[in-house]
Coordinates of C-alpha atoms and ligand atoms in Angstrom, one line a residue:
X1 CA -63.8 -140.4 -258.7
X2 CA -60.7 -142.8 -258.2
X3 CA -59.2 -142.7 -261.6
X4 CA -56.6 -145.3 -260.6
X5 CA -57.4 -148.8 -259.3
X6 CA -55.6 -150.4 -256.6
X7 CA -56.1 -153.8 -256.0
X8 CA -54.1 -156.6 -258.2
X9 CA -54.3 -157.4 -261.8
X10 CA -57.7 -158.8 -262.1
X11 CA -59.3 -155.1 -260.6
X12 CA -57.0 -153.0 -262.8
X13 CA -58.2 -155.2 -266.0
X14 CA -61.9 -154.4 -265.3
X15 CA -60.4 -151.1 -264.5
X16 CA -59.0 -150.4 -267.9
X17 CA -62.1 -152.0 -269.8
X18 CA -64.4 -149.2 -267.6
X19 CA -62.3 -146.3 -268.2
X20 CA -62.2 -146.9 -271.8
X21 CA -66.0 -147.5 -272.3
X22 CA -66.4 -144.0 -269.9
X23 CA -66.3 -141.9 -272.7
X24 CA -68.3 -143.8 -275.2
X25 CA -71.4 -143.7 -272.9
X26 CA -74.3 -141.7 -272.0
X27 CA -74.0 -139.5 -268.8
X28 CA -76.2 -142.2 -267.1
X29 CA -74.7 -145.3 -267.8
X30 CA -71.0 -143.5 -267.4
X31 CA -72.0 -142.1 -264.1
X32 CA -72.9 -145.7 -262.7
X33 CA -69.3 -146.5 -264.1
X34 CA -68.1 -144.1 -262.2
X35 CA -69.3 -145.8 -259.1
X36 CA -67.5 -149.4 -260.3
X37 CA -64.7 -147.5 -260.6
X38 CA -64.4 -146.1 -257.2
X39 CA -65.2 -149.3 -255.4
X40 CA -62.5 -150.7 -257.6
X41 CA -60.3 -148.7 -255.9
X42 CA -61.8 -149.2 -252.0
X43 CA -60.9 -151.8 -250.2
X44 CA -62.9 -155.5 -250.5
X45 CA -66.5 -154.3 -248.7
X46 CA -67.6 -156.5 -246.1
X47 CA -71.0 -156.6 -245.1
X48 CA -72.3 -158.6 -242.1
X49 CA -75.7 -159.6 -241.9
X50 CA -77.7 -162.5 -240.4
X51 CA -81.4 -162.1 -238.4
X52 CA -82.2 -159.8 -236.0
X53 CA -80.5 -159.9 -232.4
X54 CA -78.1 -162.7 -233.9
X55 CA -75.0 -160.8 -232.5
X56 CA -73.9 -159.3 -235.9
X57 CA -72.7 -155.8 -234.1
X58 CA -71.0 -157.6 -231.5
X59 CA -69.1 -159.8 -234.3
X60 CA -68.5 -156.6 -235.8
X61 CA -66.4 -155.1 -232.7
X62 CA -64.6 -158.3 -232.5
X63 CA -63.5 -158.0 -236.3
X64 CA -62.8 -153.9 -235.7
X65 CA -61.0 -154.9 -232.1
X66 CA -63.7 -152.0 -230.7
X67 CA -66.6 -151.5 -229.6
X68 CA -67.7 -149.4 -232.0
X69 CA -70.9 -150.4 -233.3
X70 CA -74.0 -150.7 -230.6
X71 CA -75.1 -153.6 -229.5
X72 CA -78.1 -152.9 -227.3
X73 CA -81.5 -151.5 -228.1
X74 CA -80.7 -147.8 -229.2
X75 CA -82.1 -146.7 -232.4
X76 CA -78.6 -146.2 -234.4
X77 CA -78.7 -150.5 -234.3
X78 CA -81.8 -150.0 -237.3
X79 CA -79.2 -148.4 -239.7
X80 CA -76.3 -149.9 -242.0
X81 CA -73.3 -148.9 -241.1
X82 CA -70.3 -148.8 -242.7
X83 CA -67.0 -148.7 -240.5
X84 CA -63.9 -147.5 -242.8
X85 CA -60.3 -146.9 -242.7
X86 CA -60.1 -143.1 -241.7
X87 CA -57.1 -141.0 -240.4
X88 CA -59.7 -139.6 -237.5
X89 CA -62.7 -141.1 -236.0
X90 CA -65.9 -139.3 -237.0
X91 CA -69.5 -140.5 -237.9
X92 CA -71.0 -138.8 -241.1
X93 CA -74.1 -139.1 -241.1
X94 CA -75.8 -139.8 -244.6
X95 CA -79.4 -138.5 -245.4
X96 CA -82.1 -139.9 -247.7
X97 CA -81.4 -136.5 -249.8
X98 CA -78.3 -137.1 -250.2
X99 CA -76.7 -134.8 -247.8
X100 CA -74.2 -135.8 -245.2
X101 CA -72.7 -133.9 -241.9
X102 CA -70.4 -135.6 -239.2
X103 CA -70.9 -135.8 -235.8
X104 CA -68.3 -137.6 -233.1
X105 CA -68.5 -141.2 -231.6
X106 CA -70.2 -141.3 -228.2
X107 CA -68.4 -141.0 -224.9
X108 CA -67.8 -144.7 -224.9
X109 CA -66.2 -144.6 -228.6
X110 CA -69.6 -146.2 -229.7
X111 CA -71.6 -144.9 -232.7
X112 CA -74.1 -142.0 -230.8
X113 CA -77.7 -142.4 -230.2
X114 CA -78.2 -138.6 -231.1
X115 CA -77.7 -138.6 -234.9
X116 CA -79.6 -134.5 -235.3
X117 CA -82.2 -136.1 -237.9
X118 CA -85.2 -138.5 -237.3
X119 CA -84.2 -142.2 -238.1
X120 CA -86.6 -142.2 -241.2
X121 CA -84.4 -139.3 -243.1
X122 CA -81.0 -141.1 -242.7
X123 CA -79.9 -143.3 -245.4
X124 CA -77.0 -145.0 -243.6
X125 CA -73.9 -143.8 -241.7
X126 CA -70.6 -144.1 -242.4
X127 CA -68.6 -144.4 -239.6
X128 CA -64.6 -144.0 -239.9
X129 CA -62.2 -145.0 -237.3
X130 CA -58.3 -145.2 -237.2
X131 CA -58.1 -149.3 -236.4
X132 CA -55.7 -151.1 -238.2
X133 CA -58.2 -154.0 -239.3
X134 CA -60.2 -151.9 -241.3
X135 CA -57.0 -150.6 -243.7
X136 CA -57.9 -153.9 -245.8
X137 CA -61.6 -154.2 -245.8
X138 CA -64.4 -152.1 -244.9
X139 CA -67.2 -153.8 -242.7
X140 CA -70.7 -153.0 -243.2
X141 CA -73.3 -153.8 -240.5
X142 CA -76.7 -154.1 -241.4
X143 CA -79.8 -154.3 -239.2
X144 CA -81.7 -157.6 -239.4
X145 CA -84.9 -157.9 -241.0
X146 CA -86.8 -156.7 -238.5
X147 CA -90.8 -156.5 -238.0
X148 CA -90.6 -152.7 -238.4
X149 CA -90.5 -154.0 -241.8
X150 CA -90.1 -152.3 -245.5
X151 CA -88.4 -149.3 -244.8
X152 CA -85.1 -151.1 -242.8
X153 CA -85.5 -154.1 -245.1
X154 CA -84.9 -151.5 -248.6
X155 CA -81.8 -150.1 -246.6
X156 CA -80.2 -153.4 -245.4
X157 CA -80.9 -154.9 -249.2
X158 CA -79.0 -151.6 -250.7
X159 CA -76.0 -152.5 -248.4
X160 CA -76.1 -155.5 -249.2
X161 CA -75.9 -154.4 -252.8
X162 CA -72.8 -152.2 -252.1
X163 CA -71.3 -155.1 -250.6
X164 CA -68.8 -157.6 -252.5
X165 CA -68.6 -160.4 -249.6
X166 CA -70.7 -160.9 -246.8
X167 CA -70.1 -162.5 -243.5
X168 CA -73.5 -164.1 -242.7
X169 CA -74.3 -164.8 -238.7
X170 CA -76.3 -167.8 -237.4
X171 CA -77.3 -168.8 -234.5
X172 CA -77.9 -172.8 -233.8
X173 CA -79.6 -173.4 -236.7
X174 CA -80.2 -171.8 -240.3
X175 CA -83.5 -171.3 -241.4
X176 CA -85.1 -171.4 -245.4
X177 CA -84.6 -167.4 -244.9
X178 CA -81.1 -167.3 -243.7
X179 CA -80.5 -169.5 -247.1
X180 CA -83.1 -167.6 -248.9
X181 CA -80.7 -164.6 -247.8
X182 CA -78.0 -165.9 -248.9
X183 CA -79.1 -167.0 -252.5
X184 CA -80.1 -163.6 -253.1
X185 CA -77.0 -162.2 -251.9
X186 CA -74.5 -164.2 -254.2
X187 CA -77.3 -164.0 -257.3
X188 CA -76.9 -159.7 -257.0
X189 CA -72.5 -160.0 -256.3
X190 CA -71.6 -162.9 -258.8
X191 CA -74.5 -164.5 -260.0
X192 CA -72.3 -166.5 -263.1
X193 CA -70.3 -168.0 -260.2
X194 CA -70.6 -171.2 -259.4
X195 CA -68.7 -171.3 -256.1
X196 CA -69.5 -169.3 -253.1
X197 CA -65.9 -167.4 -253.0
X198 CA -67.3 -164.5 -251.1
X199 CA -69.2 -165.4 -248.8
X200 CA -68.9 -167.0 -245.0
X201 CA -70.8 -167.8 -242.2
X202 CA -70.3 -167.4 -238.7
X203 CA -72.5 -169.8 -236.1
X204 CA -72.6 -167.5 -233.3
X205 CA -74.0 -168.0 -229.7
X206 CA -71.8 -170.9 -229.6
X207 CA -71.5 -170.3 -225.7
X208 CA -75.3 -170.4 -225.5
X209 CA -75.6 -173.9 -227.1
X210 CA -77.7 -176.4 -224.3
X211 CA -74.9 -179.3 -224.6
X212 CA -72.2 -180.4 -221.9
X213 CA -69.6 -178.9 -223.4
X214 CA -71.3 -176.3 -226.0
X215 CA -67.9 -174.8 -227.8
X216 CA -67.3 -178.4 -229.2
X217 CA -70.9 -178.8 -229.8
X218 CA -71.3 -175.7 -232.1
X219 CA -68.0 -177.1 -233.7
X220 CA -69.7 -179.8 -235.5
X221 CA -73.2 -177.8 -235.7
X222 CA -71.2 -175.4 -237.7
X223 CA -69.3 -178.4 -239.8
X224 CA -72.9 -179.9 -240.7
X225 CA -74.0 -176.0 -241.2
X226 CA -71.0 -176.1 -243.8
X227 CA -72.2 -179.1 -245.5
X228 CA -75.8 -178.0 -246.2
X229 CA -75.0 -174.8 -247.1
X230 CA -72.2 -175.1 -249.7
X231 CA -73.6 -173.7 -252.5
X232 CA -74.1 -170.8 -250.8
X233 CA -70.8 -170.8 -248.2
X234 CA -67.5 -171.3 -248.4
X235 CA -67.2 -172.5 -244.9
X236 CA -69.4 -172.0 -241.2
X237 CA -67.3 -170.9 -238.4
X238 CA -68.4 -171.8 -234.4
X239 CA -68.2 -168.2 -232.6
X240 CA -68.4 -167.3 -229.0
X241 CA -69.1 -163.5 -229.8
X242 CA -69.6 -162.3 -226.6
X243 CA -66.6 -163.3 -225.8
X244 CA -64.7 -162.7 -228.5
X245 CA -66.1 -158.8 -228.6
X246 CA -64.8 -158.4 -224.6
X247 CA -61.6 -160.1 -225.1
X248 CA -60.6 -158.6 -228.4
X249 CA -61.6 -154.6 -227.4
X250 CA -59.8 -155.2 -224.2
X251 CA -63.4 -154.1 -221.9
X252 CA -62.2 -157.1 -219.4
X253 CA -60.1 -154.8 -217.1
X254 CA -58.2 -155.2 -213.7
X255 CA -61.4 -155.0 -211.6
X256 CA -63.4 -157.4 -214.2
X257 CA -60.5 -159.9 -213.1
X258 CA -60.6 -159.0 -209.6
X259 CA -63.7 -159.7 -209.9
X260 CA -63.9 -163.3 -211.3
X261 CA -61.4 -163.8 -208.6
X262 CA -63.2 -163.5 -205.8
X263 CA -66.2 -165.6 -207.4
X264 CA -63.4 -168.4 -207.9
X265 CA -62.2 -167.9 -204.3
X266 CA -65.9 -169.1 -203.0
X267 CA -66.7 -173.0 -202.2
X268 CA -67.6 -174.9 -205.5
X269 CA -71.0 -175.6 -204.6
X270 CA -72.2 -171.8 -204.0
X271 CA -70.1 -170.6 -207.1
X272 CA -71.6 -173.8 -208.9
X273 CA -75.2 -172.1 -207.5
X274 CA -74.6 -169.0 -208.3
X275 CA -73.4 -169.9 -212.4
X276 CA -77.0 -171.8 -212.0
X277 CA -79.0 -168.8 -213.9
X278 CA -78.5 -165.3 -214.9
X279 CA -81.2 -164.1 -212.4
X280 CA -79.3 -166.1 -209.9
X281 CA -75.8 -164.4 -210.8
X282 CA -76.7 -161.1 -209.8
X283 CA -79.1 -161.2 -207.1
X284 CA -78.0 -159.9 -203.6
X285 CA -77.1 -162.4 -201.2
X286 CA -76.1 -161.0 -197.9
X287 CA -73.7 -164.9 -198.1
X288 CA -71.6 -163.7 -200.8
X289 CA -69.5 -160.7 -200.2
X290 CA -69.2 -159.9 -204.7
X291 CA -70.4 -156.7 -205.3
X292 CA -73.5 -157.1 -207.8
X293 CA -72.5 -154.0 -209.9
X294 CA -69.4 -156.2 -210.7
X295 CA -71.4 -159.0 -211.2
X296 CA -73.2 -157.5 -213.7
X297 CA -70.7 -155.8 -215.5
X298 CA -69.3 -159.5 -215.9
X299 CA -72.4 -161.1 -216.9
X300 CA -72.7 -158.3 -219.5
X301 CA -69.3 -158.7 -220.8
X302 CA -68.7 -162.6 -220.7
X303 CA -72.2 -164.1 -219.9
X304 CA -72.4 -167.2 -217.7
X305 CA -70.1 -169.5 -220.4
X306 CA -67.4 -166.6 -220.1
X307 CA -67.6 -166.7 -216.6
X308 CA -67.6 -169.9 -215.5
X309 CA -65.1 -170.6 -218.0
X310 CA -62.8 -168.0 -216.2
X311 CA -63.3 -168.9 -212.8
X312 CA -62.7 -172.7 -213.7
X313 CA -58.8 -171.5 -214.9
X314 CA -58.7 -169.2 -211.6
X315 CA -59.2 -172.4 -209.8
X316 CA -56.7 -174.0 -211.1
X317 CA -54.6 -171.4 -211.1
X318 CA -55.3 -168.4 -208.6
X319 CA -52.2 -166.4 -209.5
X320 CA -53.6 -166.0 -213.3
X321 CA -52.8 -162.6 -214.5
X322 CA -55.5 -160.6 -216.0
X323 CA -54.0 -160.2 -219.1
X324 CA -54.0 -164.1 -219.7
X325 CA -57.1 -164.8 -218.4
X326 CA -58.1 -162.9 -221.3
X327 CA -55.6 -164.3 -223.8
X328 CA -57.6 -168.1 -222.7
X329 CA -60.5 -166.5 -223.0
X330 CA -60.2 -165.3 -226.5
X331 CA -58.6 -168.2 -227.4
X332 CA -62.2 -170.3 -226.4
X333 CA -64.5 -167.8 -228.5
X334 CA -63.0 -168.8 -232.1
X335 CA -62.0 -165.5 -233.1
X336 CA -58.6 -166.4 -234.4
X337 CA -59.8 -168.9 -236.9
X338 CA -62.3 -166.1 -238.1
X339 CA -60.2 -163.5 -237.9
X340 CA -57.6 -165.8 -240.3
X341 CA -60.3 -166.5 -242.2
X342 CA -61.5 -163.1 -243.0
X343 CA -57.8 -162.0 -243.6
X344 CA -57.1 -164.7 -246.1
X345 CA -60.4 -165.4 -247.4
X346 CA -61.0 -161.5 -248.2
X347 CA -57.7 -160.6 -247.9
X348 CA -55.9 -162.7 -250.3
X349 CA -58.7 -163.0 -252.4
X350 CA -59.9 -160.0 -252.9
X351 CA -59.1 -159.2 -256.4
X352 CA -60.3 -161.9 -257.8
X353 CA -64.1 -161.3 -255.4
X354 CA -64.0 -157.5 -256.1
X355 CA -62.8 -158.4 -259.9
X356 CA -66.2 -160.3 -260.0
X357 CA -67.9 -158.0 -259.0
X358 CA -67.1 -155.0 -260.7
X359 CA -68.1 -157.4 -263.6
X360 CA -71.2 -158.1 -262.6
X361 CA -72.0 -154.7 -262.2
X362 CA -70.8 -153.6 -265.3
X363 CA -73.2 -156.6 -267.0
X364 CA -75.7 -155.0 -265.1
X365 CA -75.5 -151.3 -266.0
X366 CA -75.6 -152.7 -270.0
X367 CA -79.0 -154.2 -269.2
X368 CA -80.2 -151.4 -267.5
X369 CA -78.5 -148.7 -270.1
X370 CA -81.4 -146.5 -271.1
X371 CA -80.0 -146.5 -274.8
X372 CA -79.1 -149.6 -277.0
X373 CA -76.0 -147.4 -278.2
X374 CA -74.8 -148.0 -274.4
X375 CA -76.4 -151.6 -274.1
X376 CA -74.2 -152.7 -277.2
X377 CA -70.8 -151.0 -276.1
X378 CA -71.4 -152.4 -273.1
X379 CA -71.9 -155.8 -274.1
X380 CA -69.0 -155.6 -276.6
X381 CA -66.7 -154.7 -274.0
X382 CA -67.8 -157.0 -271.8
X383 CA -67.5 -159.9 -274.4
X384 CA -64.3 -158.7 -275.1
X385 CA -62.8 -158.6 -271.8
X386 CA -64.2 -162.3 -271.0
X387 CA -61.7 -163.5 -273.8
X388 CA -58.6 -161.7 -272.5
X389 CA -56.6 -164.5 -270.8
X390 CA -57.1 -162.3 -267.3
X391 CA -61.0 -162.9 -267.0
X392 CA -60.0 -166.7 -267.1
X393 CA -58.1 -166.4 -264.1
X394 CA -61.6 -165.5 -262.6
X395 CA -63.2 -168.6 -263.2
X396 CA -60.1 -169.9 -261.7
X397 CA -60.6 -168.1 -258.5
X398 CA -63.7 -169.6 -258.4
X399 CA -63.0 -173.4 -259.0
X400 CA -60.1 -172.6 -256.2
X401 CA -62.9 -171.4 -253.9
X402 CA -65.1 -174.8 -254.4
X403 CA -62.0 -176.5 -254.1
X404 CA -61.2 -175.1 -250.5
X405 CA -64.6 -175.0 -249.5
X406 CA -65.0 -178.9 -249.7
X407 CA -68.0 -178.5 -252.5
X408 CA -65.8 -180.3 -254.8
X409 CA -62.6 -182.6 -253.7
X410 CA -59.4 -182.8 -256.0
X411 CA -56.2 -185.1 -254.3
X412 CA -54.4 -182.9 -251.7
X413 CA -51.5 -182.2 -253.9
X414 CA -53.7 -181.0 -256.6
X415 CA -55.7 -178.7 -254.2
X416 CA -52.8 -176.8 -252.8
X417 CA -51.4 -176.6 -256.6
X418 CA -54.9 -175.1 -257.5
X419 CA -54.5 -172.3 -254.8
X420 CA -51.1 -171.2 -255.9
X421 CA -52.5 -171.0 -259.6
X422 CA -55.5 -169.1 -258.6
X423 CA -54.0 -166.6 -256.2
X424 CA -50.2 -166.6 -256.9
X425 CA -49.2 -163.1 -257.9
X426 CA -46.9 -163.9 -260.8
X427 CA -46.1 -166.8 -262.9
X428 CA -43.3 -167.6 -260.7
X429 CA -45.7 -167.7 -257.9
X430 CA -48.4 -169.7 -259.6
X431 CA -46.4 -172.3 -260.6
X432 CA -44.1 -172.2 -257.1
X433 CA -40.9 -172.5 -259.0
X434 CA -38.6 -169.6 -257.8
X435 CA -35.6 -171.8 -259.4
X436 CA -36.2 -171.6 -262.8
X437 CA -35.9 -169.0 -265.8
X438 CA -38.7 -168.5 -268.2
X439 CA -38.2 -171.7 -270.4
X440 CA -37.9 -173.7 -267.8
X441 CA -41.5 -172.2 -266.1
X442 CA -42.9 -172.4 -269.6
X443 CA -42.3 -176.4 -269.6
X444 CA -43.7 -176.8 -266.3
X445 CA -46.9 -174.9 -267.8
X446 CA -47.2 -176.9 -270.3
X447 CA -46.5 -180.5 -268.2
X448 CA -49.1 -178.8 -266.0
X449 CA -51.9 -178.5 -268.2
X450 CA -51.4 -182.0 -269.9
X451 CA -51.6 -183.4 -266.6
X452 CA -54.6 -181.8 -265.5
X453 CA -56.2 -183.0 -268.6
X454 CA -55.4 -186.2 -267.8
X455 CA -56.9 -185.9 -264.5
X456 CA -60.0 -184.3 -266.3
X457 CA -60.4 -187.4 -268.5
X458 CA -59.6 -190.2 -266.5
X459 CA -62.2 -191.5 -264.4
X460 CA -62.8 -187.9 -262.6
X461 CA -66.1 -187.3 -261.5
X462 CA -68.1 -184.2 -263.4
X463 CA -67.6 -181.9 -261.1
X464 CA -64.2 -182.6 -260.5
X465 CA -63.5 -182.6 -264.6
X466 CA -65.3 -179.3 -264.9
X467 CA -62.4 -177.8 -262.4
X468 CA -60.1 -179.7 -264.1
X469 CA -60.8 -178.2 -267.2
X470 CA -60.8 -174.5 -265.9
X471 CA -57.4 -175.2 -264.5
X472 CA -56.2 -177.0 -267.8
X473 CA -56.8 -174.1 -269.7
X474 CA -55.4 -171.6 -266.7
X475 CA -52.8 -173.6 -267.4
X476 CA -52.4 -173.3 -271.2
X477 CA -53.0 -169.1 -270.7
X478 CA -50.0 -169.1 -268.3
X479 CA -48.0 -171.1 -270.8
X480 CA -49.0 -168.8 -273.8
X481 CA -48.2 -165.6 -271.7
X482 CA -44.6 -166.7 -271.1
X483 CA -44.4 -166.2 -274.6
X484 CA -41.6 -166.7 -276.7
X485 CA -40.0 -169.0 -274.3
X486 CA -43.6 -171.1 -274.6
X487 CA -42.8 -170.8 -278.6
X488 CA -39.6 -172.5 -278.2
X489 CA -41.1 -175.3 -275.9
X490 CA -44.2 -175.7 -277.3
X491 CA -43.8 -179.0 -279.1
X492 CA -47.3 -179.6 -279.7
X493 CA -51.0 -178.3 -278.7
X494 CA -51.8 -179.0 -275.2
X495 CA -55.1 -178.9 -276.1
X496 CA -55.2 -182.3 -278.1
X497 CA -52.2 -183.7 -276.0
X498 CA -53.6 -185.1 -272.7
X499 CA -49.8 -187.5 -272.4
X500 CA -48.3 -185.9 -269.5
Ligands
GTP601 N1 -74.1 -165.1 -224.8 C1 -73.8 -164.5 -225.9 N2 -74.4 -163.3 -226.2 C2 -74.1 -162.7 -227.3 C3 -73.2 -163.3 -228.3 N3 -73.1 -162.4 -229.3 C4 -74.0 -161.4 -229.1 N4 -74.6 -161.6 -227.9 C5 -75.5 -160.6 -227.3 O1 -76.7 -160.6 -228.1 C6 -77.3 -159.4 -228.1 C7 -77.5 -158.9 -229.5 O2 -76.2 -158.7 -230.1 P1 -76.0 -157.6 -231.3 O3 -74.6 -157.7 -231.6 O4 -76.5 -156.3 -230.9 O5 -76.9 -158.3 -232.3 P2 -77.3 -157.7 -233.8 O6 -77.5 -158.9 -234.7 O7 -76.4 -156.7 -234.2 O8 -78.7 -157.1 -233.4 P3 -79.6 -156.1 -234.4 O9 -78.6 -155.2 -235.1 O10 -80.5 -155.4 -233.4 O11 -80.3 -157.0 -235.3 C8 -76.4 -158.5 -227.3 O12 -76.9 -158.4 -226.0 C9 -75.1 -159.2 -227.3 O13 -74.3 -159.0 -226.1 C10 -72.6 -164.5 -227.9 O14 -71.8 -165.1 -228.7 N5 -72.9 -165.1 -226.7
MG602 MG1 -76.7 -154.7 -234.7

């Protein structure tokens, strides 16, 4: 068990509170603990989840920069998987009793078909791999909800269930299930939130959209997916994964680009004939001297988009090195915004999400507790944890989130002030003023919160004064935890003193 907690100050508070209550419980209800405890200490889980066939693997790769999990029909695509941060690559393989065994990535680096057990005794894998991306957050895959029905739907739900953000994958539209999905999701992680901190969505198949130019096109699908969705999401990303995956695992090699140069070498109308279907791309044609296996491999790797994307720039520009064909060509899927996203989102925010969560779960093991000893202790500890100044800061995470997501809009200046109070790591940091000493920082607290109470009361809309009021009172906290200096600037209670 991971008796100490990493993370930032909002994991090691919960922390504390569950390693004190430990040894007041039952070996039950301190055995679930244990598990809080440990994920405490893990890196922010990530799971990635959407309908079947909707590209989740593949978005998967791009995030890991490998192709690691599979993204064709093989039997290993029916299981969660979790890909962590491990010093040597190795799948353990993790049965319904309980027992686990490793056994080594494929030939290709990808999770193996051959697992040594039938599909229906394996709980999930867990597959470790020594890429740098995954030293901050631990990506779960999950099969989509599939027609082979109860069995892969229990084990997607429980990864869900382990996980404490998800990245959710469209394609063109969301359906009622997709925000059925959702709901659920956010109601098991942090059902008292009312902002969607941890969760995203991803509209992938952006390249496959039927418009002139379909990047742009999923742009503002994804902007209106944004809008409908933002109870549920902080924000709806266009993706081309296909693309993304290829370019980011490096699988476009020298003879991919040879390749694409050779198709950008023919007369525009065949090439333009050729890019007219899939079918169409690959079949012989004793007129074009491409090789079809190289064909193939491309249309596997980019898809028509990808291609005809790349030979359009080859045009242009024959003497296009390989290497930068595929720097333009990741730069057209969308990975860096999602990448940024994922890595600030999850990243910076991650106490505050995995803070949440932990709390939920702890509110959950006192309603389950077996005996109304643990159920009280529980709830005590609970109650008492939600008036230490700390658990405020999570409610300020969470009117940061709605902030940033567009669900509710504050003035600019206000907005970027929010996000330094939620997420700065000290009270220098939260109120941005490296230059002054305790007093001074104590004043500006203080200014702060009357100021933001002011917004709250004049002529703000509800939803707006409700942040305000979170962040007043964020405000007031910081102000009473710089202490003595507050004591000596204190001139009044902020509380009954909107004047700013
Ligand atoms: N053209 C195109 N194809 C994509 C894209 N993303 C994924 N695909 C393809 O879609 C197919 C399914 O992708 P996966 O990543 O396996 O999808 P999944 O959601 O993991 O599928 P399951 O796990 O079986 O539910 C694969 O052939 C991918 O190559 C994309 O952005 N564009
Ligand atoms: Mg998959």
């Amino acid at each position: 068990m991971g008796q100490d907690t990493a993370g930032g100050p909002l994991c090691r508070t919960v922390g504390q509170t569950c390693r004190e209550l430990r040894p007041r419980l039952s070996g039950l209800s301190s055995a679930r603990l244990d598990r809080v405890l440990e994920r405490l200490s893990d890196p922010l889980q990530l799971a990635v989840a959407g309908r079947l066939k909707a590209g989740k693997s593949t978005v998967v790769n791009a995030l890991i920069g490998r192709r690691v999990a599979a993204t064709d029909v093989r039997e290993c695509t029916r299981l969660v998987t979790r890909f962590r941060y491990g010093p040597v690559d190795r799948v353990e393989v993790v049965g319904t009793d309980g027992g686990r065994y490793a056994v080594p990535f494929d030939g290709d680096g990808v999770v193996p078909t051959e697992l040594g057990l039938p599909i229906d005794r394996i709980a999930y894998l867990d597959a470790f791999c020594t890429s740098a991306a995954l030293r901050s957050v631990t990506i779960i895959d999950t099969p989509g909800p599939g027609p082979a029905g109860a069995a892969r739907g229990h084990r997607s739900r429980t990864a869900l269930d382990r996980a404490e953000a998800v990245l959710y994958v469209f394609t063109q539209t969301a359906r009622v299930d997709d925000a059925r999905a959702l709901t659920g999701f956010r109601a098991r992680t942090v059902p008292g939130l009312a902002s969607p901190i941890n969760a995203i969505g991803v509209l992938n198949k952006a390249d496959l959209l039927d418009a002139p130019e379909p990047i742009s096109a999923a742009r503002s699908l994804a902007a209106s997916q944004a809008r409908a969705l933002r109870q549920q999401l902080r924000t709806v990303l266009p993706l081309a994964g296909l693309l993304a995956e290829t370019t980011a695992t490096g699988c476009l090699t020298e003879a991919d680009g040879e390749v694409l140069r050779q198709l950008a070498a023919l007369a525009p109308g065949r090439r333009e004939l050729l890019l007219g279907s899939a079918d169409l791309f690959v079949r012989p044609d004793p007129a074009i001297a491409v090789a079809v296996a190289g064909r193939l491999r491309l249309l596997e790797r980019l898809d028509l988009f990808g291609i005809r994307h790349a030979t359009d720039l080859l045009a242009v520009d024959a003497a296009l090195t390989t290497g930068e064909l595929r720097r333009r060509l990741a730069e057209r899927s969308g990975l860096a915004p999602l990448r940024d996203l994922v890595g600030d989102a999850f990243g910076c925010h991650a106490d505050g999400i995995k803070a949440n969560v932990a709390l939920t779960a702890l509110r959950h093991i006192g309603r389950q507790a077996a005996t109304a000893r643990d159920r009280a202790v529980i709830a005590d500890a609970v109650e008492e944890l939600a008036q230490q100044p700390l658990a405020h800061q999570l409610r300020v995470v969470a009117a940061a989130a709605l902030v940033s997501s567009g669900a509710v809009r504050v003035p600019e200046q206000l907005a970027v002030e929010l996000d330094r109070l939620a997420h700065g790591g000290d009270p220098v940091d939260q109120l941005g003023a490296p230059h002054l000493d305790r007093r001074g920082l104590a004043e500006l607290a203080l200014r702060r919160a009357r100021a933001w109470r002011a917004f709250a009361t004049a002529g703000s809309s509800p939803a707006q004064g409700r942040i305000a009021h979170v962040v007043h009172r964020g405000y007031v906290l910081l102000w009473q935890r710089l202490g003595d200096a507050a004591e000596a600037v204190g001139t009044g209670d902020p509380d009954q003193d909107p004047a700013p």
